[in-house]
mmCIF file of C-alpha atoms and ligand atoms in Angstrom:
data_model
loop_
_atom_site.group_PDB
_atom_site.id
_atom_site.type_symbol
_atom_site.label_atom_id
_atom_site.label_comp_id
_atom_site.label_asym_id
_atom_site.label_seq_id
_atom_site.Cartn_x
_atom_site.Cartn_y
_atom_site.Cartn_z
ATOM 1 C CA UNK D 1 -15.157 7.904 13.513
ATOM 2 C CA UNK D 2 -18.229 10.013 12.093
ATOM 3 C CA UNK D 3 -16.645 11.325 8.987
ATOM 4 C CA UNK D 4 -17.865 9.744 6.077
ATOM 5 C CA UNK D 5 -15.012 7.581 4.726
ATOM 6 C CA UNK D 6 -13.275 8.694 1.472
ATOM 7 C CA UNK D 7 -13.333 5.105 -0.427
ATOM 8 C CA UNK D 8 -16.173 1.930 1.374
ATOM 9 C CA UNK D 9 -15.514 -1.191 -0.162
ATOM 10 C CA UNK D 10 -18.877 -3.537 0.982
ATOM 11 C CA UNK D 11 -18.563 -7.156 0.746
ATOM 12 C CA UNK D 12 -17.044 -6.756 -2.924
ATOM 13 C CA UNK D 13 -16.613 -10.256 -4.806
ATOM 14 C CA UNK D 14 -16.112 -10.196 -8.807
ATOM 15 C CA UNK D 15 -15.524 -13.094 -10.785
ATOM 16 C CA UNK D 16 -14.379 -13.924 -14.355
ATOM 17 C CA UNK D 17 -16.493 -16.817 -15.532
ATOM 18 C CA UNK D 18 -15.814 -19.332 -12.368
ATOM 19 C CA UNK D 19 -12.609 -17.965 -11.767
ATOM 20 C CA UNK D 20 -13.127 -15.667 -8.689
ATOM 21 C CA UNK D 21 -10.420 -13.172 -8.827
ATOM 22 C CA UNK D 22 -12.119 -10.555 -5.566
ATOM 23 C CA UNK D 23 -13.994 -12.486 -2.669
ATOM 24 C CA UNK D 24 -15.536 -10.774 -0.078
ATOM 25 C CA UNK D 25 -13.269 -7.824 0.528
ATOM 26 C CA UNK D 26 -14.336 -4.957 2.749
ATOM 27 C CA UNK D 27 -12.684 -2.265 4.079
ATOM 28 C CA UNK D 28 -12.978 1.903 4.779
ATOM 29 C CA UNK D 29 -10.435 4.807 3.992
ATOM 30 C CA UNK D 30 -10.780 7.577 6.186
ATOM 31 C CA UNK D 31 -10.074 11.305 4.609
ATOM 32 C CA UNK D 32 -6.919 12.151 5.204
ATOM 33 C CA UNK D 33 -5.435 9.044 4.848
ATOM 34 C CA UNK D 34 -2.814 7.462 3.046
ATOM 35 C CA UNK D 35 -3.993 3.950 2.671
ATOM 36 C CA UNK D 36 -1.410 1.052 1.039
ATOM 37 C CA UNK D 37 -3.127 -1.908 -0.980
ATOM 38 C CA UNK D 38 -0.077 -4.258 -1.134
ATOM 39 C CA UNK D 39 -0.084 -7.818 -2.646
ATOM 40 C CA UNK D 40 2.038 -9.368 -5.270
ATOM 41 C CA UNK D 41 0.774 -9.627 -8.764
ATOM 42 C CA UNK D 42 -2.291 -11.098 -9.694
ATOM 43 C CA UNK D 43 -4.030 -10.815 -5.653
ATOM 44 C CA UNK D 44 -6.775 -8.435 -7.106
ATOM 45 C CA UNK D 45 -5.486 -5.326 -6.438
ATOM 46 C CA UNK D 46 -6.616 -3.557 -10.139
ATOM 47 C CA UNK D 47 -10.113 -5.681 -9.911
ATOM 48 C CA UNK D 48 -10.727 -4.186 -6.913
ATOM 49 C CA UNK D 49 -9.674 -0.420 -8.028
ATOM 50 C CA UNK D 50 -11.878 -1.126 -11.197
ATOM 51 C CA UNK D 51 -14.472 -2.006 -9.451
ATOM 52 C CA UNK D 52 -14.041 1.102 -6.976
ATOM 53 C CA UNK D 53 -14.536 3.267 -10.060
ATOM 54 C CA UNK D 54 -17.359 1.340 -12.058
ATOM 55 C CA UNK D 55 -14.807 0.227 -14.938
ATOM 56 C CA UNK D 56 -16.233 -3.346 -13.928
ATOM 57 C CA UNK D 57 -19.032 -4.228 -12.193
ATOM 58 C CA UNK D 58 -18.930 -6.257 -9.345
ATOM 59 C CA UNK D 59 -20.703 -9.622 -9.276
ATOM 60 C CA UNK D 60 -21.893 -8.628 -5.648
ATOM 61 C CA UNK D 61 -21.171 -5.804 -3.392
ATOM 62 C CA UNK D 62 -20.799 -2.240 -3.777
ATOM 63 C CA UNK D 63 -18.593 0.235 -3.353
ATOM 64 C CA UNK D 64 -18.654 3.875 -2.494
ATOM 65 C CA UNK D 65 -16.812 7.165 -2.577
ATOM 66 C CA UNK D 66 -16.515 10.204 -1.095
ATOM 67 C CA UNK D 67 -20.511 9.248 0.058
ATOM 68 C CA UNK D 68 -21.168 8.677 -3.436
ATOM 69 C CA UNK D 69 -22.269 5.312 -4.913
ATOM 70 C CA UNK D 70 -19.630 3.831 -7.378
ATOM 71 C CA UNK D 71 -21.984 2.318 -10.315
ATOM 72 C CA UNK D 72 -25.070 5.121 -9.523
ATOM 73 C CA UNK D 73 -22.958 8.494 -9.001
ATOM 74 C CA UNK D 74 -20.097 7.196 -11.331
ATOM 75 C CA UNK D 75 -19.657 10.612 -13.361
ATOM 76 C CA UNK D 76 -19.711 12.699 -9.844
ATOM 77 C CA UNK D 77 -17.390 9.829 -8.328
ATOM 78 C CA UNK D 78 -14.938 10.650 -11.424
ATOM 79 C CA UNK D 79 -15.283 13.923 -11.464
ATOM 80 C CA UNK D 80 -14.262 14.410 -8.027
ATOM 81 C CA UNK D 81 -11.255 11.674 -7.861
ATOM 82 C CA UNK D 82 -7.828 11.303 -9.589
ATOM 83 C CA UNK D 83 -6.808 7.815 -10.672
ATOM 84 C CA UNK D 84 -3.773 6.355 -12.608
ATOM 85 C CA UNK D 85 -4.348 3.030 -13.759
ATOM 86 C CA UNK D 86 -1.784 0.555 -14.161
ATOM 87 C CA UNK D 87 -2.102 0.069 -17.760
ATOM 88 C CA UNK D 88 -2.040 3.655 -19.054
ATOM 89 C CA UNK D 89 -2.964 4.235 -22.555
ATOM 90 C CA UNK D 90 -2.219 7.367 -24.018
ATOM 91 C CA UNK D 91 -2.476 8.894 -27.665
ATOM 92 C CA UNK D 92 1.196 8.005 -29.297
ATOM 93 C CA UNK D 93 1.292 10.814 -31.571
ATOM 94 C CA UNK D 94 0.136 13.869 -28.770
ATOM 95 C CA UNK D 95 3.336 15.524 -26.916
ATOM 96 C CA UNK D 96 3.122 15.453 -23.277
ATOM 97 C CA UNK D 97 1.376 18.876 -22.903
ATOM 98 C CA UNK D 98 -1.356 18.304 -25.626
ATOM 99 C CA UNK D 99 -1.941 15.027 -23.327
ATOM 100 C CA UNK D 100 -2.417 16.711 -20.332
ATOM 101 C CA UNK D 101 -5.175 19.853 -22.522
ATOM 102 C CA UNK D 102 -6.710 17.076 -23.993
ATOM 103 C CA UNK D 103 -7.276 15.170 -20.582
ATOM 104 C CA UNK D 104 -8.005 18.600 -18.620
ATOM 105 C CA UNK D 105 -11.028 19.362 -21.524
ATOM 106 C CA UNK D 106 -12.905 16.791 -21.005
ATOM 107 C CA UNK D 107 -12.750 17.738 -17.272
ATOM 108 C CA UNK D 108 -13.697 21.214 -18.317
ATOM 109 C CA UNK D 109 -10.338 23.050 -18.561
ATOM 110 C CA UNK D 110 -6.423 23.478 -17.274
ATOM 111 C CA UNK D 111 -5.031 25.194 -14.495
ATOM 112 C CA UNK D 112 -1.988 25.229 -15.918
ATOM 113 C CA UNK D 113 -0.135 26.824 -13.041
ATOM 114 C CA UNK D 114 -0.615 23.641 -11.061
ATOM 115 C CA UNK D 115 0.512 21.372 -14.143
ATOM 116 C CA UNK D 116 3.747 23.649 -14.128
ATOM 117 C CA UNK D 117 4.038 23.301 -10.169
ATOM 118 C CA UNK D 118 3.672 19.451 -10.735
ATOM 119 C CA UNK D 119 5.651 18.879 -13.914
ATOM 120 C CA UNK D 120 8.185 20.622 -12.234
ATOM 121 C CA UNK D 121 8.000 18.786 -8.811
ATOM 122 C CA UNK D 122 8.683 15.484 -11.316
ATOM 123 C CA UNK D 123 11.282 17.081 -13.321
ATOM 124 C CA UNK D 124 8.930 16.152 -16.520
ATOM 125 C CA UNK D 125 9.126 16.531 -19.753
ATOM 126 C CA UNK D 126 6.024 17.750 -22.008
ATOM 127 C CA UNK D 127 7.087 18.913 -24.877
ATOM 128 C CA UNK D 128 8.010 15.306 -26.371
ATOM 129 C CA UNK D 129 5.825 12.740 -27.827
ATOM 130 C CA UNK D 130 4.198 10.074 -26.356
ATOM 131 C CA UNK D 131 5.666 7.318 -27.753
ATOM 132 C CA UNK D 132 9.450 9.198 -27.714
ATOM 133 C CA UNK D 133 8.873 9.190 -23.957
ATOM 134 C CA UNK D 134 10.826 6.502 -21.910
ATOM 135 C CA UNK D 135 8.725 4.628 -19.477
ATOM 136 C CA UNK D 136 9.448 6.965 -16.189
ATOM 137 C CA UNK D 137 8.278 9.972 -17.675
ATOM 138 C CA UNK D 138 4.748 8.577 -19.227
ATOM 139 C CA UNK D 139 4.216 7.584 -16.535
ATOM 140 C CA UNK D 140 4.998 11.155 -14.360
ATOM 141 C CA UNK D 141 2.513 12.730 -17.344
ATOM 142 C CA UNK D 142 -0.364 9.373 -15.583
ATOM 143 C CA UNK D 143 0.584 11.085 -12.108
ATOM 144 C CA UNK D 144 0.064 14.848 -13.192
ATOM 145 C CA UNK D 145 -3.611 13.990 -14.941
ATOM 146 C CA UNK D 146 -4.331 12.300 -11.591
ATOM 147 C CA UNK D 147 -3.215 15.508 -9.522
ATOM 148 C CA UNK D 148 -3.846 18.418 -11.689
ATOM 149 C CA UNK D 149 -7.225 19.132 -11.078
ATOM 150 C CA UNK D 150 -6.448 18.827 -7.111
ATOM 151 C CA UNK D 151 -9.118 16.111 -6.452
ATOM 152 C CA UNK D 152 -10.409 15.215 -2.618
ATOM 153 C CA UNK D 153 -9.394 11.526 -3.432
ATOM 154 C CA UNK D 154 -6.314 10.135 -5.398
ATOM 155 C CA UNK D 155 -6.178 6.317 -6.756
ATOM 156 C CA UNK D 156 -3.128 5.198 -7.953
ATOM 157 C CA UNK D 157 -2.818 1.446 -9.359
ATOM 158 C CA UNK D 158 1.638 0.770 -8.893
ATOM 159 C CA UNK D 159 2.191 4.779 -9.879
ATOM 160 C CA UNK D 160 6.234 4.270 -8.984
ATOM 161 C CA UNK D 161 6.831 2.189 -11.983
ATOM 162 C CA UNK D 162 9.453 3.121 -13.861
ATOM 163 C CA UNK D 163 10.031 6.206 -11.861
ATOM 164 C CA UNK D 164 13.512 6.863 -9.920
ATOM 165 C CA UNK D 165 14.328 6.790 -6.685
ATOM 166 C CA UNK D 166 14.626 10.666 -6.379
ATOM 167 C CA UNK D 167 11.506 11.364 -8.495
ATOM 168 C CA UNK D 168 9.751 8.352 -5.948
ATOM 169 C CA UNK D 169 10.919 10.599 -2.936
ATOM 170 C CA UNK D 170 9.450 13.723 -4.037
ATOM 171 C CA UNK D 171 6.385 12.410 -5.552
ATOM 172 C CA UNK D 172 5.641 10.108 -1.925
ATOM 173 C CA UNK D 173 6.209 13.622 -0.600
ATOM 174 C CA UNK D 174 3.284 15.211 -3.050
ATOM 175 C CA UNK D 175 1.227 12.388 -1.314
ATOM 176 C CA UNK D 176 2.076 12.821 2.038
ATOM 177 C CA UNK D 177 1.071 16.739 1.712
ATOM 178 C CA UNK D 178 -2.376 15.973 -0.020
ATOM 179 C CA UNK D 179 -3.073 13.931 2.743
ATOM 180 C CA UNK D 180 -2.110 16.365 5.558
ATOM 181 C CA UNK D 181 -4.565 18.817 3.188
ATOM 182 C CA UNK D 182 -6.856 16.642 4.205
ATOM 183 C CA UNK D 183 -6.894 14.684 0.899
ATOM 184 C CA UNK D 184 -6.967 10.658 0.473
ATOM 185 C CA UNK D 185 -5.089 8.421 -1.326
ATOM 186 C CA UNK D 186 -5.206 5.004 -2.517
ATOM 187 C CA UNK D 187 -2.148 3.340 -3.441
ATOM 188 C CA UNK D 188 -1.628 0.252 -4.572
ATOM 189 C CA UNK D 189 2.140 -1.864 -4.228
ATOM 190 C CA UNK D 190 3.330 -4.825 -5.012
ATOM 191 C CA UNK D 191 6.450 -3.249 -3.190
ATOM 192 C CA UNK D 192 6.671 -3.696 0.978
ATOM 193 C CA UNK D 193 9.412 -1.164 0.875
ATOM 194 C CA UNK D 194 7.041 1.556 -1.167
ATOM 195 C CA UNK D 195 4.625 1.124 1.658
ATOM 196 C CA UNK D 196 6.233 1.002 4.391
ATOM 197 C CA UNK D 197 7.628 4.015 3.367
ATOM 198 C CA UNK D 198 4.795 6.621 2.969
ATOM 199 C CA UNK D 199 1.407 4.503 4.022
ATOM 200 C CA UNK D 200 -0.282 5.265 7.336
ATOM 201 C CA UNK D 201 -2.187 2.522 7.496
ATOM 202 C CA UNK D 202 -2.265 -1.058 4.933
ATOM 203 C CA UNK D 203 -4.008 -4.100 3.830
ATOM 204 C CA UNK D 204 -2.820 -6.835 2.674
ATOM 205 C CA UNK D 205 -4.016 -8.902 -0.529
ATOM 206 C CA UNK D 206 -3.677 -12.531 -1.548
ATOM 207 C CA UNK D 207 -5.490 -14.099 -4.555
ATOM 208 C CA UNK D 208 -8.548 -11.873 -3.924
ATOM 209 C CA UNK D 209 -8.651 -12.546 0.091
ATOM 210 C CA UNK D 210 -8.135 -9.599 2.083
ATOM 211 C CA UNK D 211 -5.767 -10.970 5.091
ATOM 212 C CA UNK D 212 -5.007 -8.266 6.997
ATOM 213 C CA UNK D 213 -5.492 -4.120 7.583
ATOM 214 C CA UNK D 214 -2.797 -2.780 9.865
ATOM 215 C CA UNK D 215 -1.597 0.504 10.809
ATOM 216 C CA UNK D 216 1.451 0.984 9.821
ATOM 217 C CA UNK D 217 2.682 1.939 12.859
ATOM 218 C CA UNK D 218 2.056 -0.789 15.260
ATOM 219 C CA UNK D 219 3.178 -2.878 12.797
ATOM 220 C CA UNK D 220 6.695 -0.993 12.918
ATOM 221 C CA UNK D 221 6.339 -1.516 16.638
ATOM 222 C CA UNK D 222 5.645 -5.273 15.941
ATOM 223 C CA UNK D 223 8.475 -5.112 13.886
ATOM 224 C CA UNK D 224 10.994 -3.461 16.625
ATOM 225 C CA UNK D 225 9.946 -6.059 19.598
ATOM 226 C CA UNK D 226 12.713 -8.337 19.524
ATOM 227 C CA UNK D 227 15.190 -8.546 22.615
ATOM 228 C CA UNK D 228 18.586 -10.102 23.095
ATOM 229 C CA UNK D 229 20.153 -10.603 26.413
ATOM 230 C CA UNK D 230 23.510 -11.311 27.665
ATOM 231 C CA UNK D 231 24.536 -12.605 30.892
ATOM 232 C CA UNK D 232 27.654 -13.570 33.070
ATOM 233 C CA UNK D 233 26.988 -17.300 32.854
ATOM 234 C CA UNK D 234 24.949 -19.544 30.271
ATOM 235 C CA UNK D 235 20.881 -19.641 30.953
ATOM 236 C CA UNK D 236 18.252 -21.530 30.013
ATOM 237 C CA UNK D 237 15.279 -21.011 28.128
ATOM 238 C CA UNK D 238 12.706 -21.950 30.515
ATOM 239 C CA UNK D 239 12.912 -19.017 32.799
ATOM 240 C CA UNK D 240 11.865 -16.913 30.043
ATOM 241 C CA UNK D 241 9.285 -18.940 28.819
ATOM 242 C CA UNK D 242 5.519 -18.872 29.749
ATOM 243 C CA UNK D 243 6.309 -14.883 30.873
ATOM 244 C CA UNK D 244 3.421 -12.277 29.882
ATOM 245 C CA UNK D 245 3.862 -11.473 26.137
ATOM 246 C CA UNK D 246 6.825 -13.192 25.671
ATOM 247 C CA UNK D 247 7.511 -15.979 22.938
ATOM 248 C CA UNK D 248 9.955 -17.596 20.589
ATOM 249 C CA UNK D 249 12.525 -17.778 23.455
ATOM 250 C CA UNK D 250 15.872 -19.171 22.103
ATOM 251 C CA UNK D 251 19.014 -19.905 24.694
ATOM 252 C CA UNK D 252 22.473 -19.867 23.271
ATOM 253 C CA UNK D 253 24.920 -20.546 25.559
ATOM 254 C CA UNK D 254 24.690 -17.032 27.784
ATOM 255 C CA UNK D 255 22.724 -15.459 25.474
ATOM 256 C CA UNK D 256 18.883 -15.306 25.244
ATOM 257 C CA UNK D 257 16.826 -14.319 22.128
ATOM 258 C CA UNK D 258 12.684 -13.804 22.543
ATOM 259 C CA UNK D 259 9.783 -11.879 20.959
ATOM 260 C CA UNK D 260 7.972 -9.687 23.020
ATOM 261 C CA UNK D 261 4.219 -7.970 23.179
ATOM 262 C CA UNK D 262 3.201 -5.427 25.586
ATOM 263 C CA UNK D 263 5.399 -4.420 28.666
ATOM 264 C CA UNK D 264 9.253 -5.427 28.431
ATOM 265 C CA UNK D 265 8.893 -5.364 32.587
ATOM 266 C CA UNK D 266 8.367 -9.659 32.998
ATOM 267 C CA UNK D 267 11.302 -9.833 30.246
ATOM 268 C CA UNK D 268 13.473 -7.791 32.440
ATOM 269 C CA UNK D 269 12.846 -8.952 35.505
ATOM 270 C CA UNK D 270 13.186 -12.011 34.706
ATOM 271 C CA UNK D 271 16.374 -10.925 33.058
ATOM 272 C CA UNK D 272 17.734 -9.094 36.242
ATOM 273 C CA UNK D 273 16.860 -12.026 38.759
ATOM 274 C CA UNK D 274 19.633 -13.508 36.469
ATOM 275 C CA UNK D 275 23.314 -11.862 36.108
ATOM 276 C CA UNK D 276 22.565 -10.162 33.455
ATOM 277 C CA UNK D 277 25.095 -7.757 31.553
ATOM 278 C CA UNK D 278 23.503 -6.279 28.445
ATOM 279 C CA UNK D 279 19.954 -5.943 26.857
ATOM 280 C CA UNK D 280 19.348 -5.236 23.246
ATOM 281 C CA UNK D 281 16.724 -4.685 20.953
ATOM 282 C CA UNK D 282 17.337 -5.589 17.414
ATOM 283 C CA UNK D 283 14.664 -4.654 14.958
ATOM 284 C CA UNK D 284 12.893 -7.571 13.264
ATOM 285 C CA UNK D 285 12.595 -6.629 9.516
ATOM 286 C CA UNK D 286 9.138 -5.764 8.399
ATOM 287 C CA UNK D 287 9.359 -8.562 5.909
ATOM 288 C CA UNK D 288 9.132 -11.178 8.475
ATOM 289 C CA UNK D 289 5.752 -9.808 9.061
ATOM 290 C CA UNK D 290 4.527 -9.265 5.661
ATOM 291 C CA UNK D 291 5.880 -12.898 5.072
ATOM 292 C CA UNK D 292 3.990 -14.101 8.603
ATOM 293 C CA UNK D 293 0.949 -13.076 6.754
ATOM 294 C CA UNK D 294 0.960 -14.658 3.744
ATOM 295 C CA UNK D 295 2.176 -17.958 5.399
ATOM 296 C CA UNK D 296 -0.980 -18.222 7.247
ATOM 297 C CA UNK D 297 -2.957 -17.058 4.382
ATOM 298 C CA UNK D 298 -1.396 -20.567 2.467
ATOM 299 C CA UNK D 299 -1.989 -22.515 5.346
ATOM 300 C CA UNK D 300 -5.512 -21.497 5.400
ATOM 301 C CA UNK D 301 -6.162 -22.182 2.206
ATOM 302 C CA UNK D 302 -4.115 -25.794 2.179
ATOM 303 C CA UNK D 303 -1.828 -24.659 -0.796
ATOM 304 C CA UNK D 304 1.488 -25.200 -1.445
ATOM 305 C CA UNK D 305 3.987 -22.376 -0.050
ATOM 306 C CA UNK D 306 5.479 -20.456 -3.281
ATOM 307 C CA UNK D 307 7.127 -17.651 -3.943
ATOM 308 C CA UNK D 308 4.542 -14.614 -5.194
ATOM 309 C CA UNK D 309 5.087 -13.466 -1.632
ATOM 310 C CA UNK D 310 5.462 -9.705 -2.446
ATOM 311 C CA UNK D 311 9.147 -8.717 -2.634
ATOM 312 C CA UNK D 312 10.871 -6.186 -1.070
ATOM 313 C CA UNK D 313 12.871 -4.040 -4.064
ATOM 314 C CA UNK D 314 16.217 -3.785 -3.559
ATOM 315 C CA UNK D 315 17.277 0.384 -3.744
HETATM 316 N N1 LIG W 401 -10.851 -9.344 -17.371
HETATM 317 C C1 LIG W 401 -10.400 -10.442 -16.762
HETATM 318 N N2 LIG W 401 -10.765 -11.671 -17.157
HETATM 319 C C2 LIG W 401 -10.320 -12.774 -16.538
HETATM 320 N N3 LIG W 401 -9.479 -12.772 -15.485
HETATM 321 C C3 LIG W 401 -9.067 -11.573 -15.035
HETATM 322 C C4 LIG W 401 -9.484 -10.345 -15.638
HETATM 323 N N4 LIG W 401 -8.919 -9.328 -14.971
HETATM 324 C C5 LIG W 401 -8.158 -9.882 -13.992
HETATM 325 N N5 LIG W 401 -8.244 -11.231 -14.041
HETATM 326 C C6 LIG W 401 -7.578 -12.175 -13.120
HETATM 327 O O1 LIG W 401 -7.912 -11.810 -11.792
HETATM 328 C C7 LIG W 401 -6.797 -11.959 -10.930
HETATM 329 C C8 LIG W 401 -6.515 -10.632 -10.258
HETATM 330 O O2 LIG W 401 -6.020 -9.718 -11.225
HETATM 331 P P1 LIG W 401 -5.632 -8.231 -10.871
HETATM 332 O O3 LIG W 401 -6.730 -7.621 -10.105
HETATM 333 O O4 LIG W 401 -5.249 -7.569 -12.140
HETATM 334 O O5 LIG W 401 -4.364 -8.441 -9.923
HETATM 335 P P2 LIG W 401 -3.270 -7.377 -9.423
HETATM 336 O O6 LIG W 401 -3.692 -6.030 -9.875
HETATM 337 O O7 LIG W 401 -3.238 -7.540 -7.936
HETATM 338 O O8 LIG W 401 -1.978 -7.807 -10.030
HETATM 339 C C9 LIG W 401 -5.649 -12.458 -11.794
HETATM 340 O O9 LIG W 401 -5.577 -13.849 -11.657
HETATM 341 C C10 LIG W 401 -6.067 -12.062 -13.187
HETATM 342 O O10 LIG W 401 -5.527 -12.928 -14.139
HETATM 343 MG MG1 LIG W 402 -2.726 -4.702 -11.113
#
């Protein structure tokens, strides 16, 4: 691709005293993109956002955005993103709307037809306090300071916290149409099922490694390649085994699991030199996946297998 990608991370590593909390993470973000950063807590997902937007500075590496060098061009680079933290802090005593003048001045002004398009998009409420606001709807006034000003490039640190699952919907659908604008967003999850529902494309985090970047996609089609068949009379495994693509072959009286990459044709005709009397394809849940990866990422580094893995919410 030629474009110049929205958000470059270069080799970034940052570390707290000796405590390395980023190692050598690189990746690119086209425009247009909606582009998941999932791990479970503590994996370096806000080090690396901070570090994307000069709040800390890397102990080597760089990062850029939208062309623009994170620590040199930091003003432009602000001027010309959105970005919700994690850990929003917001005056206490200000109502919503005075929040959202007094964040829109120091950019230079309101357009307060698009606040009222996204307030009500998140049925919000502005005309409270602060600190009378429950949870959900501070954080809707974090996600209309990120959009209001219609920036090229959005970076949200966990923005569905605390929302609902209706507001979720509608505001995955405000990101899904800045991105078909052309627009990019950043989103970071500690949620499988957040991502899996609205990223195109996702990398995966663990205690400041970056393990994987996948399209989502493929791995849905990863996800769907699992095959059952039945047949007249018990089989066994071995004619299945050692086929093109095919693995994790389990035999069950007259009924054959396996895994399959590539062309289904070795798995079926295999299957048909056999009586065979049904073929199914049961999805493999994503989480197997998600978990595949962060298995290998313990065996690699010789720990002990616990349970950070991230966790898929429950609706
Ligand atoms: N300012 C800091 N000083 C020391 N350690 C930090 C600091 N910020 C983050 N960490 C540590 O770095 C690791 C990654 O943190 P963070 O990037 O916040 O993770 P995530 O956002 O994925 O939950 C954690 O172990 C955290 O305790
Ligand atoms: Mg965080």
């Amino acid at each position: 691709m030629t474009a110049t990608p929205a958000i470059e991370v270069d080799h970034l590593t940052k570390k707290f005293g000796d405590f390395t909390a980023v190692e050598d993470v690189s990746f690119a973000i086209e425009p247009g993109e909606i582009f998941g950063f999932l791990g479970p807590n503590g994996a370096g997902k806000s080090t690396t956002i901070r570090s994307i937007l000069d709040l800390i500075r890397p102990t080597s590496g760089s990062c850029r955005v939208l062309g623009l060098d994170s620590r040199k061009d930091a003003v432009e680079v602000h001027r010309r993103i959105g970005f919700l933290p994690a850990d929003l802090a917001l005056y206490p005593n200000l109502t919503g709307k005075q929040t959202l003048e007094y964040l829109g001045n120091i950019r230079g002004g309101v357009d307060w037809a698009r606040v009222d398009e996204l307030t009500e998009r998140l049925s919000a409420d502005l005309s409270k306090k602060v600190s009378e606001y429950s949870s959900g709807n501070r954080q809707k006034i974090g996600i209309i300071q990120a959009f209001m000003h219609s920036p090229e490039v959005v970076i949200l640190d966990e923005p569905i916290t605390g929302l609902d699952p209706l507001v979720q919907v509608e505001f995955h659908g405000m990101l899904r149409e800045m991105a078909d604008a052309g627009g990019t967003v950043f989103l970071s999850s500690h949620t499988i099922s957040e991502v899996e529902r609205v990223a195109d494309r996702v990398a995966f985090i663990r205690r400041g490694h970056l393990i994987a970047v996948e399209k989502m996609a493929e791995l849905q089609d990863k996800a769907l390649r699992r095959i059952t068949l039945e047949f007249a009379e018990p089989v066994e495994a071995h004619h299945f085994e050692g086929l093109d693509g095919v693995r994790d072959v389990t035999a069950e009286g007259a009924t054959i699991s396996a895994q399959f990459e590539g062309s289904m044709a070795p798995l079926l005709k295999a299957a048909t030199d056999n009586d065979v009397l049904s073929v199914s394809s049961a999805s493999v849940d994503l989480d197997e996946i998600f978990l595949e990866f962060y298995r290998d990422e313990i065996k690699a580094a010789g720990d002990e297998v616990d349970d950070d893995a991230p966790a898929r919410e429950v609706a």
